[in-house]
PDB file of C-alpha atoms in Angstrom:
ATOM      1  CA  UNK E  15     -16.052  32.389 -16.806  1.00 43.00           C
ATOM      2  CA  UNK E  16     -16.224  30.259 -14.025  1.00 45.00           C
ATOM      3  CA  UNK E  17     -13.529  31.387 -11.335  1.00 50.00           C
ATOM      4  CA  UNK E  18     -11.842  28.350 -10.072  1.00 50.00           C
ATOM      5  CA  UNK E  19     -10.810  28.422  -6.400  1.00 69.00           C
ATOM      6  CA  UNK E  20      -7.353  27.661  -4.652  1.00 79.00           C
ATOM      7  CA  UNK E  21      -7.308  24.461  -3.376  1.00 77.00           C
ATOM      8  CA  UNK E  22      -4.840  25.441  -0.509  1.00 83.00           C
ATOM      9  CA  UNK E  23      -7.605  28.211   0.331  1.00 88.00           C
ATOM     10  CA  UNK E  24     -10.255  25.374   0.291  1.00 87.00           C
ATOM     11  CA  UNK E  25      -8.342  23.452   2.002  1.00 89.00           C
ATOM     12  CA  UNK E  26      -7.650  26.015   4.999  1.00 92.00           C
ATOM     13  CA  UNK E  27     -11.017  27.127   5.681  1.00 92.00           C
ATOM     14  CA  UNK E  28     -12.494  23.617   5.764  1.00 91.00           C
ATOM     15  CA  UNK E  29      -9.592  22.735   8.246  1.00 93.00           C
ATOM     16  CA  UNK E  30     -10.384  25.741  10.318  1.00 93.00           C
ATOM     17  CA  UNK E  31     -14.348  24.767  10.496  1.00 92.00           C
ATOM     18  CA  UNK E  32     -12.981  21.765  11.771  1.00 92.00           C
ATOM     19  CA  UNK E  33     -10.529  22.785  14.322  1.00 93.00           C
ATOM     20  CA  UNK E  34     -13.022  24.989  16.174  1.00 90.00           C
ATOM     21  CA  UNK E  35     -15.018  21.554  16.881  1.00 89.00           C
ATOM     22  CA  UNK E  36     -11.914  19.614  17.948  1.00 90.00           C
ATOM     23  CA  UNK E  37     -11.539  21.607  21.405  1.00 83.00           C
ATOM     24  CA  UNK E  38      -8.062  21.310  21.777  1.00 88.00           C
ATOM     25  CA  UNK E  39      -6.399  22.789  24.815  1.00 85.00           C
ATOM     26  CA  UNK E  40      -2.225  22.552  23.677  1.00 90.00           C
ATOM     27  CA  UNK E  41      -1.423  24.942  21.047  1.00 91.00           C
ATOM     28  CA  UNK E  42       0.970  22.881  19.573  1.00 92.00           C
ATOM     29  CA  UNK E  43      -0.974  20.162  19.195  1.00 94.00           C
ATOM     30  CA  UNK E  44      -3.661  22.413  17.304  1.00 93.00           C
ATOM     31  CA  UNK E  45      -0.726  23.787  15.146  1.00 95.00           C
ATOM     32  CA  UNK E  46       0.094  20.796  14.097  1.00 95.00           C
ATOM     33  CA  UNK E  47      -2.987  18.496  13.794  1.00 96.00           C
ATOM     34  CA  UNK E  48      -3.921  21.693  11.609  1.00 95.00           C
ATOM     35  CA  UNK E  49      -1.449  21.385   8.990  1.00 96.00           C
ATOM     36  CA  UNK E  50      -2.322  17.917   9.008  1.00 97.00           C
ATOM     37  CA  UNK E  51      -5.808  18.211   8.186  1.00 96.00           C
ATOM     38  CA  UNK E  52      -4.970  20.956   5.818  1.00 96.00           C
ATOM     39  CA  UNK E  53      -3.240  17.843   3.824  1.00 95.00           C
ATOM     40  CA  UNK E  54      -5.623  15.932   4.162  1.00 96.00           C
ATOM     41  CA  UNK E  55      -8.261  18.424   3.052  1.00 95.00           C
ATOM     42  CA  UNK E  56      -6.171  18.629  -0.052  1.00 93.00           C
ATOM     43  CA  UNK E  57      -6.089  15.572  -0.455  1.00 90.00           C
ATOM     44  CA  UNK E  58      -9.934  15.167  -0.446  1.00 92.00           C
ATOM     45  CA  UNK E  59     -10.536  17.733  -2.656  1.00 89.00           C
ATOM     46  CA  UNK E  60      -8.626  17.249  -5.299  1.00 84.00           C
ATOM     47  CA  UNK E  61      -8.576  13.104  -5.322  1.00 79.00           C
ATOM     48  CA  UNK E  62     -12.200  12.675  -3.967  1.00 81.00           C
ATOM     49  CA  UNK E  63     -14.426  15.414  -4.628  1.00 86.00           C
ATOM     50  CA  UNK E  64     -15.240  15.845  -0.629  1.00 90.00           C
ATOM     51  CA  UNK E  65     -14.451  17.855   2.336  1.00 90.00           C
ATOM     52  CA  UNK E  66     -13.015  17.045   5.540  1.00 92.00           C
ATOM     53  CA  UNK E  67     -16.639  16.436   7.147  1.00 91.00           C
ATOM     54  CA  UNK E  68     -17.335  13.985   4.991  1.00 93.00           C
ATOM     55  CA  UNK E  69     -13.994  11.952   5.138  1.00 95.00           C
ATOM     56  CA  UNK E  70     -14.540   8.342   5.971  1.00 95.00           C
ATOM     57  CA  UNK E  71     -11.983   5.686   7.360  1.00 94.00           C
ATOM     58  CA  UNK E  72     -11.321   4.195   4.437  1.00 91.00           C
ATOM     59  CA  UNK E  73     -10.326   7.482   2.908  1.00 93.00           C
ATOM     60  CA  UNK E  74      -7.985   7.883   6.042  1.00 95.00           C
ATOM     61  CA  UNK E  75      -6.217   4.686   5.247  1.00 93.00           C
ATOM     62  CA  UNK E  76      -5.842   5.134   1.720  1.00 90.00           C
ATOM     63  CA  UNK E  77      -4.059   8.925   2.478  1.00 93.00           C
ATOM     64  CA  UNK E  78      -2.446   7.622   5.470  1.00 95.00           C
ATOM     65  CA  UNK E  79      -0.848   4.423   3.019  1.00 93.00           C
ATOM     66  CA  UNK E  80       0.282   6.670   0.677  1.00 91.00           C
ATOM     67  CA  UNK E  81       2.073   9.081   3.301  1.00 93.00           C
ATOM     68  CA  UNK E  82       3.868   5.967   4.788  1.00 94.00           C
ATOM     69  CA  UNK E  83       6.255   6.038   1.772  1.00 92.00           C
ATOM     70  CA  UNK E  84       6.976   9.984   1.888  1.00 91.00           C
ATOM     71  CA  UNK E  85       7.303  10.928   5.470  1.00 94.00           C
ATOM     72  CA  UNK E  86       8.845   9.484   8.754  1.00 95.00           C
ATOM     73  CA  UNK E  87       7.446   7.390  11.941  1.00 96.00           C
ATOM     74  CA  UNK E  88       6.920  10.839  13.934  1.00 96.00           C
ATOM     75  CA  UNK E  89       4.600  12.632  11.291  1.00 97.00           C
ATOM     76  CA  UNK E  90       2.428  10.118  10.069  1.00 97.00           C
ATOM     77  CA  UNK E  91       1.030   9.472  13.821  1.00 97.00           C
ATOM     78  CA  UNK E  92       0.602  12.778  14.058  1.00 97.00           C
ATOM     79  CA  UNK E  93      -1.425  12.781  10.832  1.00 97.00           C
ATOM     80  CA  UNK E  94      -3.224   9.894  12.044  1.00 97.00           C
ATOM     81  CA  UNK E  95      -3.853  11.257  15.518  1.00 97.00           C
ATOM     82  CA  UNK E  96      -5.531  14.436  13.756  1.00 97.00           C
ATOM     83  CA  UNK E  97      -7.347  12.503  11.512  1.00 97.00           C
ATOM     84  CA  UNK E  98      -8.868   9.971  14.068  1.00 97.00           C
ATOM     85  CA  UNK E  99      -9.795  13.233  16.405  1.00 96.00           C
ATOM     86  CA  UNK E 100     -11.538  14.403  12.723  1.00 96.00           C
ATOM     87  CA  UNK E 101     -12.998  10.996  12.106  1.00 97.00           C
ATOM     88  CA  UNK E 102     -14.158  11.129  16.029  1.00 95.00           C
ATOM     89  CA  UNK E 103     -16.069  14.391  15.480  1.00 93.00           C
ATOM     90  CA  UNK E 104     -17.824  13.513  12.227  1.00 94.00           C
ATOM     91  CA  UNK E 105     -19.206  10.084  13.625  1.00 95.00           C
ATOM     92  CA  UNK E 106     -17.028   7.861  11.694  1.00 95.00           C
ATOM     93  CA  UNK E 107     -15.080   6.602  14.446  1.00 96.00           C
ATOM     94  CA  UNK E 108     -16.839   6.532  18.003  1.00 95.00           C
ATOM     95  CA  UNK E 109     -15.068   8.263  20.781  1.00 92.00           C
ATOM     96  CA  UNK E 110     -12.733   5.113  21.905  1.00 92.00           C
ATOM     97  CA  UNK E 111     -11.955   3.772  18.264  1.00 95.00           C
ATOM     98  CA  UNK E 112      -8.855   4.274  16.762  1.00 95.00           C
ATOM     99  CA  UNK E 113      -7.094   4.111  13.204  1.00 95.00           C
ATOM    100  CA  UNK E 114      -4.579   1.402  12.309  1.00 92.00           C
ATOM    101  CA  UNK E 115      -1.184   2.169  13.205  1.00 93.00           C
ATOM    102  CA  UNK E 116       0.842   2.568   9.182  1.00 93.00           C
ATOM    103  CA  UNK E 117       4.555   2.018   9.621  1.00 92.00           C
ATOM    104  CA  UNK E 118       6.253   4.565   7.779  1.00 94.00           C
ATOM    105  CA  UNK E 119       8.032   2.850   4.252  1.00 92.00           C
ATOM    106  CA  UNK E 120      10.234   6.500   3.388  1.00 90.00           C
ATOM    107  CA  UNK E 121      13.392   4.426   4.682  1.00 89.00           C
ATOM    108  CA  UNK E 122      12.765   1.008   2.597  1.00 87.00           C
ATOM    109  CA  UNK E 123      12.001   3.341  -0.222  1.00 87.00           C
ATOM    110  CA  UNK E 124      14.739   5.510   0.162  1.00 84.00           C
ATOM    111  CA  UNK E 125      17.450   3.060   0.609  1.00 82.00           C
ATOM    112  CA  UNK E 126      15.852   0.056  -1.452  1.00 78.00           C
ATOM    113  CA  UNK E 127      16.316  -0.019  -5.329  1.00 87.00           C
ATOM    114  CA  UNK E 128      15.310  -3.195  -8.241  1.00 93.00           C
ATOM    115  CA  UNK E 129      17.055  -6.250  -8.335  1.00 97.00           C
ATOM    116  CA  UNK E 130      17.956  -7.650 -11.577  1.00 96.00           C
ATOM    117  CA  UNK E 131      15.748 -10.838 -13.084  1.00 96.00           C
ATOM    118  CA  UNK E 132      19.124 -13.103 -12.661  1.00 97.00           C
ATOM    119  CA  UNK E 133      19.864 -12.071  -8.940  1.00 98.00           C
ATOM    120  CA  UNK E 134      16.274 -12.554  -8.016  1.00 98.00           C
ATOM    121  CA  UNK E 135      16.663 -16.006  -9.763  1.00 98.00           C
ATOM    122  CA  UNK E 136      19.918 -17.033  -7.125  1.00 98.00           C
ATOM    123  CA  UNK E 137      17.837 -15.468  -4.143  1.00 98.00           C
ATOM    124  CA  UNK E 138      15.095 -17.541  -4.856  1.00 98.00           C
ATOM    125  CA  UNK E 139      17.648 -20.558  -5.406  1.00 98.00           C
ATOM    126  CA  UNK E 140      19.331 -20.369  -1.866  1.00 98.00           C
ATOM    127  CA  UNK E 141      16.136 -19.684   0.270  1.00 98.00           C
ATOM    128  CA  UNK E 142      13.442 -22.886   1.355  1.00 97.00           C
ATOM    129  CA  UNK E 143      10.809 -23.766  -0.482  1.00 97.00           C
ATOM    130  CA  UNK E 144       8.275 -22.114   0.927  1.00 96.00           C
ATOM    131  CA  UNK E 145      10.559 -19.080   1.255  1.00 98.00           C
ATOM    132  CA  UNK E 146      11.102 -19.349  -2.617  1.00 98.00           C
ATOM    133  CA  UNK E 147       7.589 -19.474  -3.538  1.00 98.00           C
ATOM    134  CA  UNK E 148       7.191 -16.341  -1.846  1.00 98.00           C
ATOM    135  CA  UNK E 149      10.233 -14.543  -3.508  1.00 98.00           C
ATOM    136  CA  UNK E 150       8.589 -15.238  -6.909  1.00 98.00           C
ATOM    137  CA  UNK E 151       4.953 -14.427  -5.778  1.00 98.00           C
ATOM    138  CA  UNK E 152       6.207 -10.861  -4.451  1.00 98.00           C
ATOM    139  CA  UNK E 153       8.640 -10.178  -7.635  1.00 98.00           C
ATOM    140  CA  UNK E 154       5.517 -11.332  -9.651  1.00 98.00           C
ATOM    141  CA  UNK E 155       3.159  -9.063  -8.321  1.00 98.00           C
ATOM    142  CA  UNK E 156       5.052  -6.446  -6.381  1.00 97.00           C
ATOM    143  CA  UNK E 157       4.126  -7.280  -2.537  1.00 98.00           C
ATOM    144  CA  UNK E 158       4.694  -4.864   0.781  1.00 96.00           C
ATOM    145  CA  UNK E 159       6.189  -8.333   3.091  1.00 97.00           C
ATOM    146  CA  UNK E 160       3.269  -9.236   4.926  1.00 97.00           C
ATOM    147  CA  UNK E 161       0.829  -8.990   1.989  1.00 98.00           C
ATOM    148  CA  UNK E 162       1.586 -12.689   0.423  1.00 98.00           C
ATOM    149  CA  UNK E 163       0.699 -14.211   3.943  1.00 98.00           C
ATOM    150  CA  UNK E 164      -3.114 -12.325   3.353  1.00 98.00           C
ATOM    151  CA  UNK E 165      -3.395 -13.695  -0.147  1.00 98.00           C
ATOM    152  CA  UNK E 166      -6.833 -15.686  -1.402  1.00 98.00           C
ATOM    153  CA  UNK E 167      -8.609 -15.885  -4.910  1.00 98.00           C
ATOM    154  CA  UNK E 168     -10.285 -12.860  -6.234  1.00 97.00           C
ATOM    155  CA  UNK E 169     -13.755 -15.209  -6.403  1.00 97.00           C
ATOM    156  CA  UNK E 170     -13.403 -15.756  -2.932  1.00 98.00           C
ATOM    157  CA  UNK E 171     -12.649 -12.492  -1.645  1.00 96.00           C
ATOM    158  CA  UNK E 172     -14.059  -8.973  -3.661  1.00 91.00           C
ATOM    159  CA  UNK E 173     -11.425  -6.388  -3.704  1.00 92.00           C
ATOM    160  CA  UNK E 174     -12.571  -2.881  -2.201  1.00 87.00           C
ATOM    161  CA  UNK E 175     -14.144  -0.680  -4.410  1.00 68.00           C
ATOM    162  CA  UNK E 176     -12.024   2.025  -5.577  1.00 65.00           C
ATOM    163  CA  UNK E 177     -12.998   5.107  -7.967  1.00 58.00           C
ATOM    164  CA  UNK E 178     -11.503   5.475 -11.290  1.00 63.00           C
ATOM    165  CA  UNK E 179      -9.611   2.333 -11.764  1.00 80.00           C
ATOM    166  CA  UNK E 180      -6.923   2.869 -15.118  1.00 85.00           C
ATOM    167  CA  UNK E 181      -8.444   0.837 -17.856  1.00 91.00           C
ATOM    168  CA  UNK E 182      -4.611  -0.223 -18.093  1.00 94.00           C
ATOM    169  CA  UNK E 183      -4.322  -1.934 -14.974  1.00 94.00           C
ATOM    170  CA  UNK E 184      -3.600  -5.415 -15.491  1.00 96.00           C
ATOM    171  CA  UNK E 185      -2.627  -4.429 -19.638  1.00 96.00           C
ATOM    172  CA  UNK E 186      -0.356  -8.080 -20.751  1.00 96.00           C
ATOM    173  CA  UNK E 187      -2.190  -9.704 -17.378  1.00 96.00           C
ATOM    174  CA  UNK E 188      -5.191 -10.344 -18.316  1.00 95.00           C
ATOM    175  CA  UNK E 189      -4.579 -14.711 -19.097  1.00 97.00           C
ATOM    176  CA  UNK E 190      -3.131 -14.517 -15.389  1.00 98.00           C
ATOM    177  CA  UNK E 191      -4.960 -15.687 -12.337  1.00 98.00           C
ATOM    178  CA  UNK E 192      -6.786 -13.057  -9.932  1.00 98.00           C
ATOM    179  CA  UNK E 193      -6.071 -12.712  -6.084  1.00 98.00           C
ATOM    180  CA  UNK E 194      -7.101 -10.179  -3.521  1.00 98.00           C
ATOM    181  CA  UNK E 195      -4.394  -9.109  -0.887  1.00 98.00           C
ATOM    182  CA  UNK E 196      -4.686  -6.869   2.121  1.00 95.00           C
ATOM    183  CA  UNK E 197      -2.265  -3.852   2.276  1.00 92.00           C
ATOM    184  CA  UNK E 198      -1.931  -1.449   4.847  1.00 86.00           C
ATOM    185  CA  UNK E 199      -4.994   0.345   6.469  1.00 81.00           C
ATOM    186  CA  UNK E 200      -7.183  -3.426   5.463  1.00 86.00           C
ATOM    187  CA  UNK E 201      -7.349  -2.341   2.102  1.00 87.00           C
ATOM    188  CA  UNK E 202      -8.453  -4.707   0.004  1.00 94.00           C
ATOM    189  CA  UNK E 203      -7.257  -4.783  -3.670  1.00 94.00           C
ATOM    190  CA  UNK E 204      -6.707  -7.096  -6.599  1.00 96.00           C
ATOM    191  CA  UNK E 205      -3.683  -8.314  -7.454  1.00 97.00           C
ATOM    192  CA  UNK E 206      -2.464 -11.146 -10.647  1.00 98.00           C
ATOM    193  CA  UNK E 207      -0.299 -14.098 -10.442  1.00 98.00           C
ATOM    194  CA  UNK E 208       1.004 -16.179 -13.506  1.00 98.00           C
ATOM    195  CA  UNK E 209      -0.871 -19.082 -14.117  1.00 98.00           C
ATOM    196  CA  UNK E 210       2.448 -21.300 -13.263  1.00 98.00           C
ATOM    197  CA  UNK E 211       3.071 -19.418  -9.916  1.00 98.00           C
ATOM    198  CA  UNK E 212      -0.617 -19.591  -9.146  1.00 98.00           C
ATOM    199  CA  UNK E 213      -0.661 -23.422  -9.458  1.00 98.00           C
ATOM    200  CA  UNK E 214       2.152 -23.857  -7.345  1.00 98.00           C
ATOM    201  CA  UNK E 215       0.294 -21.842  -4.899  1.00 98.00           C
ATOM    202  CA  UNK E 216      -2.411 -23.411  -4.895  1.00 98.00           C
ATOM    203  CA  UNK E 217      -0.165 -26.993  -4.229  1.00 98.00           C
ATOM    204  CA  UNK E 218       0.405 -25.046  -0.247  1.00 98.00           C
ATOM    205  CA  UNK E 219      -3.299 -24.293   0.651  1.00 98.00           C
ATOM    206  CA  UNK E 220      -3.994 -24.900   3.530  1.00 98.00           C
ATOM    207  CA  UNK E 221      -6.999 -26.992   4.470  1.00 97.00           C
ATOM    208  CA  UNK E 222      -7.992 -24.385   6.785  1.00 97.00           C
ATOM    209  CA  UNK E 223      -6.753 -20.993   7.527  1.00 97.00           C
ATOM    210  CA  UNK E 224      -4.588 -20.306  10.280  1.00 98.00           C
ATOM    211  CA  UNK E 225      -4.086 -17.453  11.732  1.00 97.00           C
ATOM    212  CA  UNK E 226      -0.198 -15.963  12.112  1.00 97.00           C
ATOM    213  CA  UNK E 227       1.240 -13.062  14.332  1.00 95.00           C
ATOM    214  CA  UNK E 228       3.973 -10.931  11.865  1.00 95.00           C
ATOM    215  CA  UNK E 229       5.018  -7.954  13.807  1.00 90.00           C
ATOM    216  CA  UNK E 230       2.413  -7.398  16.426  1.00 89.00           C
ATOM    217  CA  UNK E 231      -0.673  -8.010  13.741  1.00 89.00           C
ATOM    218  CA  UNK E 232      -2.846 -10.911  13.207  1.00 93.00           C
ATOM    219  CA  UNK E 233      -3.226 -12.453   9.519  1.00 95.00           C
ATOM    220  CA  UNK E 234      -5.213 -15.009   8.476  1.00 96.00           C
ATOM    221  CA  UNK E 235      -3.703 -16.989   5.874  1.00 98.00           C
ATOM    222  CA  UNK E 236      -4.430 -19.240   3.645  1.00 98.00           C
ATOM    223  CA  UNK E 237      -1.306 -20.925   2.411  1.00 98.00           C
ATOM    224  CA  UNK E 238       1.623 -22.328   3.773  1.00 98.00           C
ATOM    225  CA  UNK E 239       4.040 -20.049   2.455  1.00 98.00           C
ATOM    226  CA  UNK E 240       6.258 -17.316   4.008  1.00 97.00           C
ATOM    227  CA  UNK E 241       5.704 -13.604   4.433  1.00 98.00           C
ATOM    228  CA  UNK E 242       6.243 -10.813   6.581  1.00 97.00           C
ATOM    229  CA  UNK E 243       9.333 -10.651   8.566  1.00 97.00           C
ATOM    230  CA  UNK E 244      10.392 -14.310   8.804  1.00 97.00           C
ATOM    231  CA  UNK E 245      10.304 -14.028   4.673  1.00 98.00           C
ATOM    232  CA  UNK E 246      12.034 -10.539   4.419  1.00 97.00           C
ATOM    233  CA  UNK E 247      14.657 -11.427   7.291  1.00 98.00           C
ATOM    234  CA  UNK E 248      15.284 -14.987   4.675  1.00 98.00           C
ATOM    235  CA  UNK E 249      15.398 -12.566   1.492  1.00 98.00           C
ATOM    236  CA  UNK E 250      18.205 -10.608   2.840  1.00 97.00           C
ATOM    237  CA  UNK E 251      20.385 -13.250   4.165  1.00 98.00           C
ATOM    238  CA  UNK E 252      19.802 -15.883   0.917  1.00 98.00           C
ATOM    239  CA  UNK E 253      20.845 -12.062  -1.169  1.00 98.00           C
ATOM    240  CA  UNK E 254      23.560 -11.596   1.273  1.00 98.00           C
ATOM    241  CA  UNK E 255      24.935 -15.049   0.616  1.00 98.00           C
ATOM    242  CA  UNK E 256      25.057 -15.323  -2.660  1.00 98.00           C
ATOM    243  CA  UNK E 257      25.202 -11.558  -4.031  1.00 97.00           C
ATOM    244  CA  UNK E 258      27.063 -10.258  -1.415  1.00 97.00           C
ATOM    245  CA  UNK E 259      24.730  -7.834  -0.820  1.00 96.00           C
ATOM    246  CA  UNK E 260      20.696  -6.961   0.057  1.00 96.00           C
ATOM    247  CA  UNK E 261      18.778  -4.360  -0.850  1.00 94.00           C
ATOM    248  CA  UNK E 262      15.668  -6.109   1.031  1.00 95.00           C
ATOM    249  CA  UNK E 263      13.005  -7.675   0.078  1.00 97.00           C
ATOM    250  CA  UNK E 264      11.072  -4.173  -0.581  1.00 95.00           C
ATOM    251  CA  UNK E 265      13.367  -3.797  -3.365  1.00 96.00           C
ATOM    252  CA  UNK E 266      11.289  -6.441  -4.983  1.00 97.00           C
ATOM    253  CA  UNK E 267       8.560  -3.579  -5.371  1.00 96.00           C
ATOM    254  CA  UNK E 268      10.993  -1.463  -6.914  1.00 96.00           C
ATOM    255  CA  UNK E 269      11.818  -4.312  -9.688  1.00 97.00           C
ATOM    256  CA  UNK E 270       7.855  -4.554 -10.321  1.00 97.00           C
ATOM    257  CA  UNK E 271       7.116  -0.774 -10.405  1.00 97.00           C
ATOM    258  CA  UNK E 272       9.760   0.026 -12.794  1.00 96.00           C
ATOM    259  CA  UNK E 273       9.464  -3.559 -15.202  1.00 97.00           C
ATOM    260  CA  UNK E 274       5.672  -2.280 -15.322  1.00 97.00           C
ATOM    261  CA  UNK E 275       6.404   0.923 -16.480  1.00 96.00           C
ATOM    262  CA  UNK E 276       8.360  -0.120 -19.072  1.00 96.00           C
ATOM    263  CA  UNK E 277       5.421  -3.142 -20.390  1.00 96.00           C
ATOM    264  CA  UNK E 278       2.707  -0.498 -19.814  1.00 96.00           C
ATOM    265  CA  UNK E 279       4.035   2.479 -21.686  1.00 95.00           C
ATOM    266  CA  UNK E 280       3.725  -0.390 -24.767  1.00 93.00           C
ATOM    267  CA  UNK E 281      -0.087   0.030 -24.541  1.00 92.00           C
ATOM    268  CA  UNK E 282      -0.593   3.829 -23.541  1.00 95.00           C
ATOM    269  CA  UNK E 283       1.494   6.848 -22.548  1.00 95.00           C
ATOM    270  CA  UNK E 284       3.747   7.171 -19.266  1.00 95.00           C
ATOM    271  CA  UNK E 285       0.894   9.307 -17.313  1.00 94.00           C
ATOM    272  CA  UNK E 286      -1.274   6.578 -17.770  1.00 94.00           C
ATOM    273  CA  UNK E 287       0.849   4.073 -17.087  1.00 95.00           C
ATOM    274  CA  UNK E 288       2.326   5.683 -14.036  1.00 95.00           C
ATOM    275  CA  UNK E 289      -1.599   5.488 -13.142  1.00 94.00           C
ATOM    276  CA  UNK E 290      -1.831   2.103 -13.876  1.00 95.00           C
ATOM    277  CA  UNK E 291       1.061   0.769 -12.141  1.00 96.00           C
ATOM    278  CA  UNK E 292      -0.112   2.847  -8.851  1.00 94.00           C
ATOM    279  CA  UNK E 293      -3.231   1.192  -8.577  1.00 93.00           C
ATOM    280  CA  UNK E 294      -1.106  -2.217  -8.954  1.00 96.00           C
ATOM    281  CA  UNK E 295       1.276  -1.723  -5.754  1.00 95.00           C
ATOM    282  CA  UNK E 296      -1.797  -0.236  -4.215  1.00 92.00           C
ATOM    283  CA  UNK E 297      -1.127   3.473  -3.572  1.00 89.00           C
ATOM    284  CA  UNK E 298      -4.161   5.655  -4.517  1.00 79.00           C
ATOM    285  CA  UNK E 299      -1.815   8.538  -6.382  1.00 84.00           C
ATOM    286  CA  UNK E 300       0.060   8.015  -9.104  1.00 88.00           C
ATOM    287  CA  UNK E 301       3.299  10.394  -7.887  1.00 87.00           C
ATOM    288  CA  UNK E 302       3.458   8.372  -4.920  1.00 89.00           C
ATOM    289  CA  UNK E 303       4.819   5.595  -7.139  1.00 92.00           C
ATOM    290  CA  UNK E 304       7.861   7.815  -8.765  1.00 91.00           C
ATOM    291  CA  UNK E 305       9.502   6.707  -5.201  1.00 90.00           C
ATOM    292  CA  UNK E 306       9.976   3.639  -6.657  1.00 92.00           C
ATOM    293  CA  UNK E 307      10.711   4.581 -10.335  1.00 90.00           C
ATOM    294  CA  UNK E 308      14.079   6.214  -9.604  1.00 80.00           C
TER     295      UNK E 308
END
């Protein structure tokens, strides 16, 4: 019988390897960059079949996006300062590059739930039209704020590759029209609009792209519609004004991931479709997503 090995073991002796490269002087910083790559070690291992020295950037991103929703501002730079050093040392980054800052989401998760199909329907109502638009897009399709202002067909962008896509993703989509957004970390994935929504989209393109600061970071868009803070900032005040109430535009994601759940479970079970609907919001693990599920 094949003995299978402890991850966390795994996981510790590729992070020590590591560490003795790193040539760290502060003890504290080598405690914790090392329980930081230990994570991140894990996370290889288990979700990519590779070790630490192997990592790439685009793995970084992808671990880094999904530990913006479970941990605060403080902890994921540390994980991304350990990383980069990591990334540094096995040539994937040269000595001056560094990753993407991720803003940490645990607050807009924690405090955001799902709006209702009727209150998202008066939001929409008391915001501009371009304001609107965006409302539906990001209720249609589950949206992070700034991700609407980066959207452009699927034919004219190719999403990033990904392993192991669910053969459920897009299950009750598939007549709807194909985009590509970019999430956090530049990720590239694909993302589906209803035909009707799409159309209307398409009415606001742009005749060429501009490009628009939201929050310190460039975007090159595509369409004159809202997004990033400008849209959130109108979300909460149009929900303010006529519900009384906002539970932010990021509650939007919570209406998609748990309206999802509930279409996908009608073609396969609710591991699948938890796997599925991950994919769709564009976290690479599938417990990431209960966040939003609760």
């Amino acid at each position: 019988m094949t003995k299978i090995k402890d991850p966390l073991k795994v996981a510790k002796k590729q992070t020590s390897n590591v560490m003795e490269k790193l040539n760290l002087r502060s003890l504290g910083t080598k405690r914790n960059y090392a329980r930081s790559l230990t994570l991140f070690s894990q996370h290889l291992n288990l979700n990519k079949s590779t070790s630490l020295r192997h990592a790439t950037k685009e793995h970084a991103m992808q671990f880094l996006t999904d530990r913006a929703v479970c941990v605060g501002q403080k902890q994921l730079d540390m994980d991304r300062q350990a990383i980069q050093s990591l990334l540094r040392y096995n040539g994937e980054l040269e000595q001056k590059q560094t990753l993407e800052v991720i803003e940490t989401e645990l607050d807009e998760v924690t405090h955001s739930r799902a709006y209702l199909d009727e209150q998202i329907d008066l939001v929409q109502q008391a915001q501009s039209d371009k304001h609107s638009l965006t409302t539906r897009i990001a209720a249609a399709a589950g949206f992070r704020a700034h991700e609407p202002g980066t959207l452009l067909p699927k034919d004219e962008r190719e999403p990033d590759f990904r392993e192991a896509h669910s053969e459920h993703r897009f299950a009750g989509q598939e007549d709807w029209v194909a985009y590509t957004v970019i999430g956090k970390g530049g990720l590239c994935r694909e993302a589906r609009l209803p035909k009707e929504l799409a159309d209307e989209l398409e009415a606001r393109r742009l005749e060429k792209p501009i490009w628009r600061i939201d929050r310190g970071i460039p975007y090159k868009t595509y369409y004159d519609i809202g997004f990033g803070k400008q849209w959130s900032d109108s979300f909460s005040k149009a929900s303010t004004r006529v519900l009384n109430w906002s539970h932010g535009a990021h509650g939007l994601r919570h209406t998609y991931a748990q309206k999802r759940m509930e279409e996908l479970m009608r073609y396969c079970c609710y591991e699948e479709a938890l796997k599925a609907v991950s994919q769709e919001l564009g976290h690479l693990r599938p417990d990431i997503t209960l966040a939003y599920l609760r």
